[in-house]
Amino acid sequence: MQSFDVEVRGAGIVGKTLALALAALGVDVALRGKPTLAVDDVRAYALNRSSIALLRRVGAWDALAADAKTAVHDMVVRGDATGARVEFSAWQQCVAELAVITDAGALEHALESALAAAAHVTRVDLDAVVDATLVTHCEGRAAATLAALGEATLFERNDTGQHAIAARVVSSLPHRRVARQWFRSPDVLALLPFDRPERERSYALVWSLPRERADELLALAAADFERELADAVASDVGALSLASQRAAWPLVVGGAESWSGPGWVLVGDAAHVVHPLAGQGLNLGLADVAALSAVIAGREPWRALGDERLLRRYQRQRAAPTWAMRQMTDGLLRLFAASSAPVRELRNNGMGLVDRVSPLKRWLTARALDS
Ligand SMILES: Cc1cc2nc3c(=O)[nH]c(=O)nc-3n(C[C@H](O)[C@H](O)[C@H](O)COP(=O)(O)OP(=O)(O)OC[C@H]3O[C@@H](n4cnc5c(N)ncnc54)[C@H](O)[C@@H]3O)c2cc1C
C-alpha cells in the first residue's frame, strides 16, 4: 500500500486546488479522482479576488485564456416591483472589479495542466487503497462522504425545491461588463457578462426556479425558451439567443456542524452548500483551501497532519464567514420566495435603502469580495 501525507478525496475544482496548494508546501499528496480534461460544463463562476489570488498562486489563473475570464465592473440587482433596484460599482467601491466571471471548463483544464507539472502529487483511482495521515474530503455534496463519516459531521441538508438552469446566451447588445440579477419571487435569474462564445455580447445564465417550472422550461424548444427568458428580463439587455445546451442542478442547501475529526477534514461543498444566488459556493470552497493550507504551513514541527487540534484551527477560521454567507443566502432566498404584499413592499423598500446607504453597500461588497 502506498503511503502519503495527505489524501485529497475528490478532484473537483476545490480538490485540485487543495492538492496543488499542499504540494507547493512539499506535502506528499494522493489526489483521488480521474483527470477532467474535456469538461462540458455550461457554468461560469463569479470568482472574487481572494479566489483569484489563490488560483494564481497555484499556477492556474494566468494560464486561462483572456476570453475565459471577464471582469465585472458593475452589478444591477432588480426586485419584483418596477424601479426597485440596487446598483453596485467597482469604481464606487474603489476596487478594480467586483468579480471575474470564469469559464468552468477552462478552469478545470488549467488546474489539470498545473497538476500534470506538479511535484508531490500522485493521481490515484477511485478504488485504490492508500494510506494517508490526513484525509481531506472534497467530494462535493455527494452523500457518500457523509455516509462514510457517519454521524460525525452532523450535516444538515435542506432541499429548496428549486433547480438552477444554466446556459450561455448571446445578446444583440454589448454587456458592458455589467452583471444583472432579477429577484422575481420565487425565481432568481442572473446574467453574468462573458466573452464566450461571442466577445462582449455573451452572458452566462443562471436561473433558479421551482422544480416543476424548471422542468417545463428545459422541455421547451430553444425559440420558446428564449421568449420566456425575454419576458423575465428587462429589455435593456437586448435580444437574447441560446448559445449552448441547457443544464440543470437540483438546489440543496446545508452544511456540516463538524468539519474535522482525528485524521479528516471537510473542504468545499462537502462542508457547506449555499444557493447560487450570491455566486459564492466555490469562493467559500477556495477560501477553505487557503485557510487549510495556511494552517498546515504554520503547524508546529512536532504536530502530525492528522492532529485534531490542528484541524480544529482550520474549522475555527472558516466557521464564522461560512455561517454568515449561509445566513445571508438563506435569508435572501426566504425573503424573495414570499409573495405576500407586505413582504414585497418591505423587500423593495429594503433594496432602496441598501442602494442609498453607502456604508451598507460597501459592507455587502466587502463580504462578497473576500468570502
Ligand atoms: C448553477 C450553479 C452556478 C454556480 N455559480 C457559482 C458562482 O458563480 N460562484 C461560485 O463561487 N460558486 C458557484 N456555484 C457553486 C459551485 O459550483 C460549487 O460550490 C463548487 O463547484 C464546489 O466545488 P467542489 O470541488 O467542492 O465540489 P464538486 O464540484 O461537486 O466536486 C466534487 C468532486 O468529487 C468527486 N467525487 C464525488 N464522490 C467521490 C468519491 N466518493 N470519491 C472520489 N471522488 C468523488 C466528484 O466526481 C467531483 O469531481 C454554482 C453552483 C451551481 C449549481
mmCIF file of N, CA and C in Angstrom, residues 277-278 280 323-333 363-364 367:
data_model
loop_
_atom_site.group_PDB
_atom_site.id
_atom_site.type_symbol
_atom_site.label_atom_id
_atom_site.label_comp_id
_atom_site.label_asym_id
_atom_site.label_seq_id
_atom_site.Cartn_x
_atom_site.Cartn_y
_atom_site.Cartn_z
ATOM 1 N N LEU A 277 -27.505 31.944 -5.688
ATOM 2 C CA LEU A 277 -27.974 33.307 -5.942
ATOM 3 C C LEU A 277 -26.909 34.358 -5.651
ATOM 4 N N ALA A 278 -25.973 34.058 -4.738
ATOM 5 C CA ALA A 278 -24.925 35.045 -4.450
ATOM 6 C C ALA A 278 -23.616 34.678 -5.146
ATOM 7 N N GLN A 280 -21.401 32.322 -4.543
ATOM 8 C CA GLN A 280 -20.337 32.258 -3.537
ATOM 9 C C GLN A 280 -19.886 30.851 -3.168
ATOM 10 N N TRP A 323 -20.780 30.609 8.024
ATOM 11 C CA TRP A 323 -22.090 30.761 8.676
ATOM 12 C C TRP A 323 -22.753 32.049 8.185
ATOM 13 N N ALA A 324 -21.967 33.148 8.133
ATOM 14 C CA ALA A 324 -22.527 34.444 7.716
ATOM 15 C C ALA A 324 -23.041 34.360 6.278
ATOM 16 N N MET A 325 -22.283 33.722 5.402
ATOM 17 C CA MET A 325 -22.715 33.627 3.997
ATOM 18 C C MET A 325 -23.964 32.752 3.876
ATOM 19 N N ARG A 326 -24.013 31.672 4.670
ATOM 20 C CA ARG A 326 -25.203 30.803 4.615
ATOM 21 C C ARG A 326 -26.436 31.556 5.093
ATOM 22 N N GLN A 327 -26.262 32.337 6.177
ATOM 23 C CA GLN A 327 -27.408 33.097 6.698
ATOM 24 C C GLN A 327 -27.891 34.099 5.657
ATOM 25 N N MET A 328 -26.919 34.751 4.986
ATOM 26 C CA MET A 328 -27.295 35.780 4.017
ATOM 27 C C MET A 328 -28.041 35.166 2.828
ATOM 28 N N THR A 329 -27.491 34.070 2.283
ATOM 29 C CA THR A 329 -28.140 33.488 1.097
ATOM 30 C C THR A 329 -29.480 32.842 1.477
ATOM 31 N N ASP A 330 -29.529 32.143 2.624
ATOM 32 C CA ASP A 330 -30.802 31.526 3.040
ATOM 33 C C ASP A 330 -31.846 32.614 3.307
ATOM 34 N N GLY A 331 -31.402 33.713 3.942
ATOM 35 C CA GLY A 331 -32.310 34.814 4.276
ATOM 36 C C GLY A 331 -32.867 35.448 3.008
ATOM 37 N N LEU A 332 -31.992 35.707 2.038
ATOM 38 C CA LEU A 332 -32.443 36.312 0.775
ATOM 39 C C LEU A 332 -33.428 35.396 0.065
ATOM 40 N N LEU A 333 -33.101 34.092 0.102
ATOM 41 C CA LEU A 333 -33.964 33.113 -0.560
ATOM 42 C C LEU A 333 -35.369 33.146 0.047
ATOM 43 N N TRP A 363 -20.177 47.383 2.859
ATOM 44 C CA TRP A 363 -20.047 46.203 3.720
ATOM 45 C C TRP A 363 -20.448 44.951 2.946
ATOM 46 N N LEU A 364 -21.567 45.037 2.219
ATOM 47 C CA LEU A 364 -22.035 43.876 1.446
ATOM 48 C C LEU A 364 -21.007 43.507 0.367
ATOM 49 N N ARG A 367 -17.983 41.726 1.852
ATOM 50 C CA ARG A 367 -18.250 40.312 2.174
ATOM 51 C C ARG A 367 -18.109 39.464 0.906
#
